[in-house]
CSV table of C-alpha atoms in Angstrom, one decimal:
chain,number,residue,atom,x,y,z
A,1429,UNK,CA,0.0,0.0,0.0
A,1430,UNK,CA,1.7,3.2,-0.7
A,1431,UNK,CA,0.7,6.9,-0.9
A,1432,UNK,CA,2.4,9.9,-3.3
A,1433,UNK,CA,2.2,13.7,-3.0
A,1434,UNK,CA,3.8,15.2,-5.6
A,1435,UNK,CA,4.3,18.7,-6.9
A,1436,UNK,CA,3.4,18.9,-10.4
A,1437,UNK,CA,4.7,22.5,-11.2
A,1438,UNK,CA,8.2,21.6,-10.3
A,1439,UNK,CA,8.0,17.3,-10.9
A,1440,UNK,CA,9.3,17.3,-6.8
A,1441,UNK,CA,8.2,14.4,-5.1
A,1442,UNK,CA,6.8,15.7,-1.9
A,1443,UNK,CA,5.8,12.4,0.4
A,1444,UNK,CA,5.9,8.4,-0.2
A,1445,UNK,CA,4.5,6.3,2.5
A,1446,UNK,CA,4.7,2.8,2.1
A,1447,UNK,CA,1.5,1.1,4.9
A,1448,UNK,CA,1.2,-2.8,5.8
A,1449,UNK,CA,-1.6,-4.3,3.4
A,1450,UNK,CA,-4.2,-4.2,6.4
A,1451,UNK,CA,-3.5,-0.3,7.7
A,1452,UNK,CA,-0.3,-1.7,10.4
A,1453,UNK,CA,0.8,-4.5,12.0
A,1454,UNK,CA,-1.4,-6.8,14.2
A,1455,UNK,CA,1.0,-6.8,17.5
A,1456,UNK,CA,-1.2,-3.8,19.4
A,1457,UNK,CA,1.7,-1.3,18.3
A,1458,UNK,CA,1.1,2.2,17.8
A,1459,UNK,CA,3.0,4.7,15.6
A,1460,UNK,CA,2.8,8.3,15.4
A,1461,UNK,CA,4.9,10.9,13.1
A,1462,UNK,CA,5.2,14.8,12.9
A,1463,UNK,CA,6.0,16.3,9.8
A,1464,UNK,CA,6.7,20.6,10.0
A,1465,UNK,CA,5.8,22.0,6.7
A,1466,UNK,CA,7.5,25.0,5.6
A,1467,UNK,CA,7.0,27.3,2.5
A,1468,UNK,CA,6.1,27.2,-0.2
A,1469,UNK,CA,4.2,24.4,1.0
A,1470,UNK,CA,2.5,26.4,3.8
A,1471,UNK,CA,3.5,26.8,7.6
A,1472,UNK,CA,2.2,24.2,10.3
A,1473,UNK,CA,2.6,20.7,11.0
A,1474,UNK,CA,1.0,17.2,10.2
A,1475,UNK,CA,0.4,14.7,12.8
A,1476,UNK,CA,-0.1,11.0,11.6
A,1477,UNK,CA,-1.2,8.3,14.2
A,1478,UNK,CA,-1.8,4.5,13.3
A,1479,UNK,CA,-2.6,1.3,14.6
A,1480,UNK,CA,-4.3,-2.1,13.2
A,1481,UNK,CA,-7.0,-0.7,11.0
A,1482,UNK,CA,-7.0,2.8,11.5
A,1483,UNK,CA,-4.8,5.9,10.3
A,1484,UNK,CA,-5.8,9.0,12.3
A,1485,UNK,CA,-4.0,12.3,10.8
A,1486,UNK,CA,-4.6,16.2,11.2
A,1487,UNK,CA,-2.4,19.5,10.7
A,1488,UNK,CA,-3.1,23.1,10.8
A,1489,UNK,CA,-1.5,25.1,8.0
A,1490,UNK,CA,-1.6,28.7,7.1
A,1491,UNK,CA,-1.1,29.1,3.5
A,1492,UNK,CA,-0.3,32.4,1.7
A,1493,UNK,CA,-1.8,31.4,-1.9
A,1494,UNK,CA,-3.6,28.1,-3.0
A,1495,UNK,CA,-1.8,25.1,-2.5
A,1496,UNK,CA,-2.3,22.7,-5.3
A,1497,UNK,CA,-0.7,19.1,-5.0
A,1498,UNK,CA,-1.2,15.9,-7.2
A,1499,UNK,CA,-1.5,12.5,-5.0
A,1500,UNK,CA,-1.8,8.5,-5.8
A,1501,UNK,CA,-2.6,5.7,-4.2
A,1502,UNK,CA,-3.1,2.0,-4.8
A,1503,UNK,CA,-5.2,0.9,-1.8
A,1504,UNK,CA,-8.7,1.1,-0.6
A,1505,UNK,CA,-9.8,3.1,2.1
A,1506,UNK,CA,-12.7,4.3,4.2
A,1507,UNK,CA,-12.4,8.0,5.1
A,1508,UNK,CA,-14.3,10.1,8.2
A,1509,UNK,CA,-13.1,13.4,6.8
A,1510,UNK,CA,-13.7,16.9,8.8
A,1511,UNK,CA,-12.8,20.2,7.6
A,1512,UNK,CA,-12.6,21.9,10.7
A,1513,UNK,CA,-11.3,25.3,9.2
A,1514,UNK,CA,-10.6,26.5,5.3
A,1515,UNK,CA,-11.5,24.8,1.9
A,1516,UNK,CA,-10.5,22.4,-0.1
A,1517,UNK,CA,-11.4,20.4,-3.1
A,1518,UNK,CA,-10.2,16.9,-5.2
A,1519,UNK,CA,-10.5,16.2,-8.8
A,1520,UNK,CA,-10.3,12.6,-9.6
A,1521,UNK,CA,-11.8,10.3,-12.2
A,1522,UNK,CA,-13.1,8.2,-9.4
A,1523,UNK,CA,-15.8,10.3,-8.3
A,1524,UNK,CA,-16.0,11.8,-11.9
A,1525,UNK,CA,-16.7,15.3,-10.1
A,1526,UNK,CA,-15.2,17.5,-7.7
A,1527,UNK,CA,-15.6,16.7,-4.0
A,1528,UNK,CA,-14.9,19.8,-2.0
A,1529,UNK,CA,-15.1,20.6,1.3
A,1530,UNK,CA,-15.7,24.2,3.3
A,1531,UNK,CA,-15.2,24.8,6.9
A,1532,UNK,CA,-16.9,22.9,9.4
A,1533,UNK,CA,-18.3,19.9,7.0
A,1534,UNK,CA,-17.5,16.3,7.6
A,1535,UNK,CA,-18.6,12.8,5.2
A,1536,UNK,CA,-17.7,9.5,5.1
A,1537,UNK,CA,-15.6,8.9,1.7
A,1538,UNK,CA,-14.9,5.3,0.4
A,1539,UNK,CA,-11.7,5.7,-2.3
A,1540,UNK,CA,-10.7,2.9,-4.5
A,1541,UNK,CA,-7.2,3.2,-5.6
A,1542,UNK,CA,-7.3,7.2,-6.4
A,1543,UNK,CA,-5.3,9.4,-8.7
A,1544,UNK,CA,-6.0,13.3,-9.2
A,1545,UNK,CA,-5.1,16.6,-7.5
A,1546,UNK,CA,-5.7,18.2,-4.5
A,1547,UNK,CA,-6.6,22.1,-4.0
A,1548,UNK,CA,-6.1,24.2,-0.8
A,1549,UNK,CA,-6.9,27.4,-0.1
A,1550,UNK,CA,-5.9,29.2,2.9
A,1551,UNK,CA,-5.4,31.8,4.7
A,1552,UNK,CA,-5.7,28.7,7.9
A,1553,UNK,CA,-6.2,25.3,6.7
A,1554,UNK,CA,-7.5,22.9,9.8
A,1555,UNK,CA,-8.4,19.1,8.8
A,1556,UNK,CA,-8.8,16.1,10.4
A,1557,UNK,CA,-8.7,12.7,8.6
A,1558,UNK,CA,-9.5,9.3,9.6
A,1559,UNK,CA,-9.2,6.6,7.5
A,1560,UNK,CA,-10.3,2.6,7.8
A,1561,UNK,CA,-9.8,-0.2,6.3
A,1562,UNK,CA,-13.0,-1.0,4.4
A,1563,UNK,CA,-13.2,-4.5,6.1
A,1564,UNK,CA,-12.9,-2.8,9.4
A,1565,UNK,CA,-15.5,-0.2,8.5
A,1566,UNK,CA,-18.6,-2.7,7.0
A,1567,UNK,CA,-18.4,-4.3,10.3
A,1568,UNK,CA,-20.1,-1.1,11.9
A,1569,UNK,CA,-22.3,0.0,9.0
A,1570,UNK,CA,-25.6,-0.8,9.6
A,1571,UNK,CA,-27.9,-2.5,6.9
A,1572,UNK,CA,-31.8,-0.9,7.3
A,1573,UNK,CA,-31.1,1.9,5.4
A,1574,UNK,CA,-31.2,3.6,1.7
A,1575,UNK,CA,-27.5,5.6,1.9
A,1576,UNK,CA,-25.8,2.8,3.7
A,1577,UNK,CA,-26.8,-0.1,1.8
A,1578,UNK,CA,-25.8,2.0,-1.3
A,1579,UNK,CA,-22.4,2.6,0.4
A,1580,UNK,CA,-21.7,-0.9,1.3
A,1581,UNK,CA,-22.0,-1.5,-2.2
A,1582,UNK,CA,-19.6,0.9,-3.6
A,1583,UNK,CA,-17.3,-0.6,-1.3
A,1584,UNK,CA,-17.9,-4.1,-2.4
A,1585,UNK,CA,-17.9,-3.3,-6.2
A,1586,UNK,CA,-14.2,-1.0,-5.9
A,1587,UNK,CA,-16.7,2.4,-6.9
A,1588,UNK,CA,-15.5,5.3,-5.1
A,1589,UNK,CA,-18.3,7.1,-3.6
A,1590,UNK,CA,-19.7,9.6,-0.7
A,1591,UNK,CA,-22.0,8.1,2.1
A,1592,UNK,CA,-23.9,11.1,1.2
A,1593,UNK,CA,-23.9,12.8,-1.7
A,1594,UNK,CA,-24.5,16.5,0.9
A,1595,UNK,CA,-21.9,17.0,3.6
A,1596,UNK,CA,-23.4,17.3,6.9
A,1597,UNK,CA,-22.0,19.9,9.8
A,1598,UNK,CA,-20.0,19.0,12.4
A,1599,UNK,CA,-21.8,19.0,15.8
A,1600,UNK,CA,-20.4,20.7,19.1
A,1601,UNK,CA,-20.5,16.6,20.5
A,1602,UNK,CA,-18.0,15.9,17.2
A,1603,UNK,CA,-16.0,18.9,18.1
A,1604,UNK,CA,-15.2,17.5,21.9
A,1605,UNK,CA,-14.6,14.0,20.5
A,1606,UNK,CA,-11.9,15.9,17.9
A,1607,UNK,CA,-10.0,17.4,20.2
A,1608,UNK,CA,-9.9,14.6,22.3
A,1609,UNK,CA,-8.3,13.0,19.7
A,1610,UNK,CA,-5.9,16.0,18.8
A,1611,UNK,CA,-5.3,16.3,22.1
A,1612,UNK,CA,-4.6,13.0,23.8
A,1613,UNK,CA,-1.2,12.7,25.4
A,1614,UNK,CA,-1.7,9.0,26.9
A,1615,UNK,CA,1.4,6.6,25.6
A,1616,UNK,CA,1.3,2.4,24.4
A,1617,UNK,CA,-1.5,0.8,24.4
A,1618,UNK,CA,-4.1,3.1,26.9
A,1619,UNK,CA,-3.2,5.7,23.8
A,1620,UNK,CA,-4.7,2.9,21.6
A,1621,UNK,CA,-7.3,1.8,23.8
A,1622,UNK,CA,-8.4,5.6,24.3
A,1623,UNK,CA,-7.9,6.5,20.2
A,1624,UNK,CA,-10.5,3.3,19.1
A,1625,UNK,CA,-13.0,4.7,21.9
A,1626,UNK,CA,-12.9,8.1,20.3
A,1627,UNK,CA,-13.4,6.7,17.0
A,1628,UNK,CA,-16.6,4.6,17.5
A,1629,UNK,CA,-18.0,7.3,19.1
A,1630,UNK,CA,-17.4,9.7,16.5
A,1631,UNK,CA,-18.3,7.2,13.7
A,1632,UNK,CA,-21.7,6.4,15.7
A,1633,UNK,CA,-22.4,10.6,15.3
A,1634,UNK,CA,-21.6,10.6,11.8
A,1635,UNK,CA,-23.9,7.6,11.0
A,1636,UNK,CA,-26.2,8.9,13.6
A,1637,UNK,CA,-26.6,12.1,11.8
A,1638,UNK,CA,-26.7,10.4,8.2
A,1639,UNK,CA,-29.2,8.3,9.3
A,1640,UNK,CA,-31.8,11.1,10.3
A,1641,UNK,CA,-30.8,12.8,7.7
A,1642,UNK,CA,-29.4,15.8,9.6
A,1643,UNK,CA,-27.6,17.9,7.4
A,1644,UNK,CA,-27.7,20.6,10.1
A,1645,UNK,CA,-28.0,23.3,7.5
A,1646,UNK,CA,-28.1,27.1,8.9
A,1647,UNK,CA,-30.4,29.8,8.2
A,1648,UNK,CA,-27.4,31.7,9.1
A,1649,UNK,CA,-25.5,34.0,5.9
A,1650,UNK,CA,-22.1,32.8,5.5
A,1651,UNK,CA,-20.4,35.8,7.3
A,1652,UNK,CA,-22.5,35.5,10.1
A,1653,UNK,CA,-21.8,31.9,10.9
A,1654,UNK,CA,-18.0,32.4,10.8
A,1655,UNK,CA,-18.1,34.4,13.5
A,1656,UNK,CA,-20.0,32.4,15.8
A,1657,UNK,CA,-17.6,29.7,15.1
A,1658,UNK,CA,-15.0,32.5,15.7
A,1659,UNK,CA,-16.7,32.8,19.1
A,1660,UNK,CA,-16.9,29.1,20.0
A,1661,UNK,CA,-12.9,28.9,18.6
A,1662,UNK,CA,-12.4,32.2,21.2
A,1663,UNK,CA,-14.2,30.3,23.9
A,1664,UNK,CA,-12.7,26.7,23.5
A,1665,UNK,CA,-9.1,28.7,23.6
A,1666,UNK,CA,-10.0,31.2,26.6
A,1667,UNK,CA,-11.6,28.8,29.2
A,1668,UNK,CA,-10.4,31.3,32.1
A,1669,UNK,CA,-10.8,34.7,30.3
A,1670,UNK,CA,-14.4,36.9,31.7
A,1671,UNK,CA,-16.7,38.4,29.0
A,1672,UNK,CA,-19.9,39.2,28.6
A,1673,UNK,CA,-22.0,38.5,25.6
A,1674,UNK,CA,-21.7,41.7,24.5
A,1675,UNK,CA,-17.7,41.8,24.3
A,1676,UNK,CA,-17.8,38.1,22.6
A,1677,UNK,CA,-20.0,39.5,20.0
A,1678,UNK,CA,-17.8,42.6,19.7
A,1679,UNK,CA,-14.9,40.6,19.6
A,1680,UNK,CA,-16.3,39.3,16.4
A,1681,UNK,CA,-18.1,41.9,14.6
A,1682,UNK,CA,-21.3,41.1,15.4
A,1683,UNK,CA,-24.2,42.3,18.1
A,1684,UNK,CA,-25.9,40.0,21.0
A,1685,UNK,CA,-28.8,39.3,19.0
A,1686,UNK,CA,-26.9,37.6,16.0
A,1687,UNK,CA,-24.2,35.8,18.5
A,1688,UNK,CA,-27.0,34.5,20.6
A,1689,UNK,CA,-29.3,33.2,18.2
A,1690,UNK,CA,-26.8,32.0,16.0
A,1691,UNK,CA,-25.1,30.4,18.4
A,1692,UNK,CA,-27.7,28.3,19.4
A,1693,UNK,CA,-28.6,27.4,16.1
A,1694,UNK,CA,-25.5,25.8,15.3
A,1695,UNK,CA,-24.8,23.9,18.4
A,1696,UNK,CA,-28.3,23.3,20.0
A,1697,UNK,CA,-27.1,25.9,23.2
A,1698,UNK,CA,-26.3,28.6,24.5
A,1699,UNK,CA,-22.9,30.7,24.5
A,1700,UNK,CA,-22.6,30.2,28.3
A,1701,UNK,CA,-24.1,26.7,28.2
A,1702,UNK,CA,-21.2,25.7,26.4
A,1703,UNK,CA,-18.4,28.0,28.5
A,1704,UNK,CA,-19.7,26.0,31.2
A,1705,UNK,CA,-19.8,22.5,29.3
A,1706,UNK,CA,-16.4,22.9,27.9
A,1707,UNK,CA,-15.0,24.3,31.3
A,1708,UNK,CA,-16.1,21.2,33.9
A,1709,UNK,CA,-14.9,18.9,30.7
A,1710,UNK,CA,-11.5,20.2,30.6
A,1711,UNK,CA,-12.1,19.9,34.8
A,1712,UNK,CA,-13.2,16.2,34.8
A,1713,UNK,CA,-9.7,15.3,32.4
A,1714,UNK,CA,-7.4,17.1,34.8
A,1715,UNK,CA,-8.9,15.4,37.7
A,1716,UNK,CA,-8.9,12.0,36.3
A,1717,UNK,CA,-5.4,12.5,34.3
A,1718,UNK,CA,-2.8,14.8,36.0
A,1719,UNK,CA,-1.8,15.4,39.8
A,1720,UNK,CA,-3.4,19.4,39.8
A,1721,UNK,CA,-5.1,19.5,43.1
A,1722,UNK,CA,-8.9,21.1,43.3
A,1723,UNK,CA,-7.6,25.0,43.6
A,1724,UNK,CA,-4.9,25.0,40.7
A,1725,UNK,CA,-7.5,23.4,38.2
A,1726,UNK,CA,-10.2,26.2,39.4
A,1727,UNK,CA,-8.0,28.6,39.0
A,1728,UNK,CA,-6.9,27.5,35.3
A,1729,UNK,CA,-10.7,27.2,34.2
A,1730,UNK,CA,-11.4,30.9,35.3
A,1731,UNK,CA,-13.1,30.1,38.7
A,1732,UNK,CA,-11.7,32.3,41.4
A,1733,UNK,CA,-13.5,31.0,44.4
A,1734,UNK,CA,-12.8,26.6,44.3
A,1735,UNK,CA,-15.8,26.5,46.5
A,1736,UNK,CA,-18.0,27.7,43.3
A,1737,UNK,CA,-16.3,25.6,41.4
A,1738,UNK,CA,-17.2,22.3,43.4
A,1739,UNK,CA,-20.6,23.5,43.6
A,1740,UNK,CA,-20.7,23.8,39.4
A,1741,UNK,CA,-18.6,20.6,38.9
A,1742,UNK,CA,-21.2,19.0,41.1
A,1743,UNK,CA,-24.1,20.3,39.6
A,1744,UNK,CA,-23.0,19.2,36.3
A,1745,UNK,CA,-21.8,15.8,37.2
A,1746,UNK,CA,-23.9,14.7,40.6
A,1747,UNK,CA,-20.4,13.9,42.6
A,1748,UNK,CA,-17.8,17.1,44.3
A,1749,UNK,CA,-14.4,17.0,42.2
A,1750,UNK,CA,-13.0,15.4,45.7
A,1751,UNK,CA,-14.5,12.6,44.7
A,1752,UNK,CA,-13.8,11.6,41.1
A,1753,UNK,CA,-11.1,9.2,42.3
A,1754,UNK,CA,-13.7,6.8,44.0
A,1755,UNK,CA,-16.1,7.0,41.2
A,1756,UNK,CA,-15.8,6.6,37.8
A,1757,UNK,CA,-18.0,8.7,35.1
């Protein structure tokens, strides 16, 4: 199985990876690689993780003009893509159109043996790919409906194809379960134990979402919505900073009105609903994964007074933060 990027304007190889027939060996290994890009290629990195039927990669890249890159490959794989920031699109006689993605999409993409070229446009480029072993994958797609009986046979016959021909929009619970991913520092095999958790679950949204046929479209004009995102991106980034609605919607260019409604139109609730969410997450990982005592992790998530923070932390999970070591969530 092997993958080529390649640089047509200047006939420079760029990357040839060479994968075991059935995504990595079967001995519970895990293997991870960091490439830095640098111009004229853009600036950022590229993070590869893989183990026994998955490959788990995602970079962020700021790009000064469109990027354009030509790619092979000579395998068949099952692909959870999410475009979490920027645009992209592929040209390939396999899907016999252009599949392009804008910010904040996600689809399931089955690709047999693909050739064609890649475009990128910038100015920030965020993605995050997963990509399965189609053997792996059929064991989790479910057979009672239209799109996923269609899908299963694309695989079958070697037909590259989209789950669903409209991209759907990833959901605030898909954006927790990505930067879980991005963000897990456990090593061996509790890294892979943790990884394949994180996958099902997000596989379950995607199909959950396909299945109800949830596109999550937005009333929303396109200006608007990026800066709600720009406000949830502000949020997730600045757990301990203090603003009021007004100043978050300031901070974007918008009023109260738009950032309110808006907000809960593309992730179901509100802007301090989620500040809190995201806040006793982060709160629950620290207590369960690092040594921070109760008043250091109150202090990081913005909470000045620990004794507020137990009462929120209790509130949202029905047992103090003293006591998440004798039970388990």
């Amino acid at each position: 199985m092997t993958l080529r990027l390649y640089d047509e304007s200047i006939g420079k190889m760029l990357m040839e990876r060479n994968y075991p027939d059935t995504y990595y060996a079967k001995d519970g290994d895990i293997q991870e690689c960091i490439i830095q890009l640098k111009p004229p290629y853009g600036n950022g990195f590229y993070h590869e993780i893989c183990f026994e039927n998955v490959h788990i990669s995602f970079g962020n890249i700021a790009l000064d003009n469109k990027l354009q890159l030509y790619f092979e490959s000579d395998f068949d794989t099952v692909e959870m893509h999410f475009a979490l920031k920027g645009k992209s699109a592929a040209n390939s006689d396999n899907f016999g159109k252009t599949v392009q993605f804008d910010s904040y999409q996600h689809n399931i993409i089955y690709a047999h043996q693909m050739q064609g070229k890649m475009d990128f446009y910038g100015p920030d480029l965020h993605i995050l790919e997963i990509n399965l072993a189609p053997s792996f994958f059929k064991k989790f797609l479910p057979d009672y409906s239209g799109l996923f009986e269609t899908f299963r046979n694309a695989i079958e016959k070697q037909q590259s194809s989209l789950i669903n021909p409209h991209h759907s929009r990833i959901s605030l619970e898909m954006y927790q379960i990505l930067n879980d991913l991005m963000n897990c520092d456990r090593k061996g095999i509790f890294k892979r134990i943790y990884l394949e958790a994180k996958v099902s679950e997000l596989l379950l949204l995607q199909m959950e979402q396909i299945l109800h046929n949830d596109s999550s479209t937005s009333t929303l004009p396109k200006k608007d919505e990026e800066k709600i995102y720009a406000v949830r991106d502000y949020i997730a980034n600045n757990l301990d900073a203090s603003c009021s609605l007004n100043e978050l919607a300031h901070q974007v260019g918008t009023n109260e009105f738009t950032l309110k409604k808006g907000f809960k139109e593309l992730f179901g609730t509100t802007v301090f609903g989620f500040w809190n969410d995201t806040k006793m997450e982060l709160a629950k990982k620290m207590l369960l994964d690092s040594d921070l005592n109760i008043s250091e992790i109150s202090d990081m998530i913005g909470y000045k007074n620990p004794r507020h923070f137990s009462a929120a932390f209790k509130k949202k999970y029905n047992v103090l933060p003293s006591k998440v070591g004798s039970k388990s969530f």
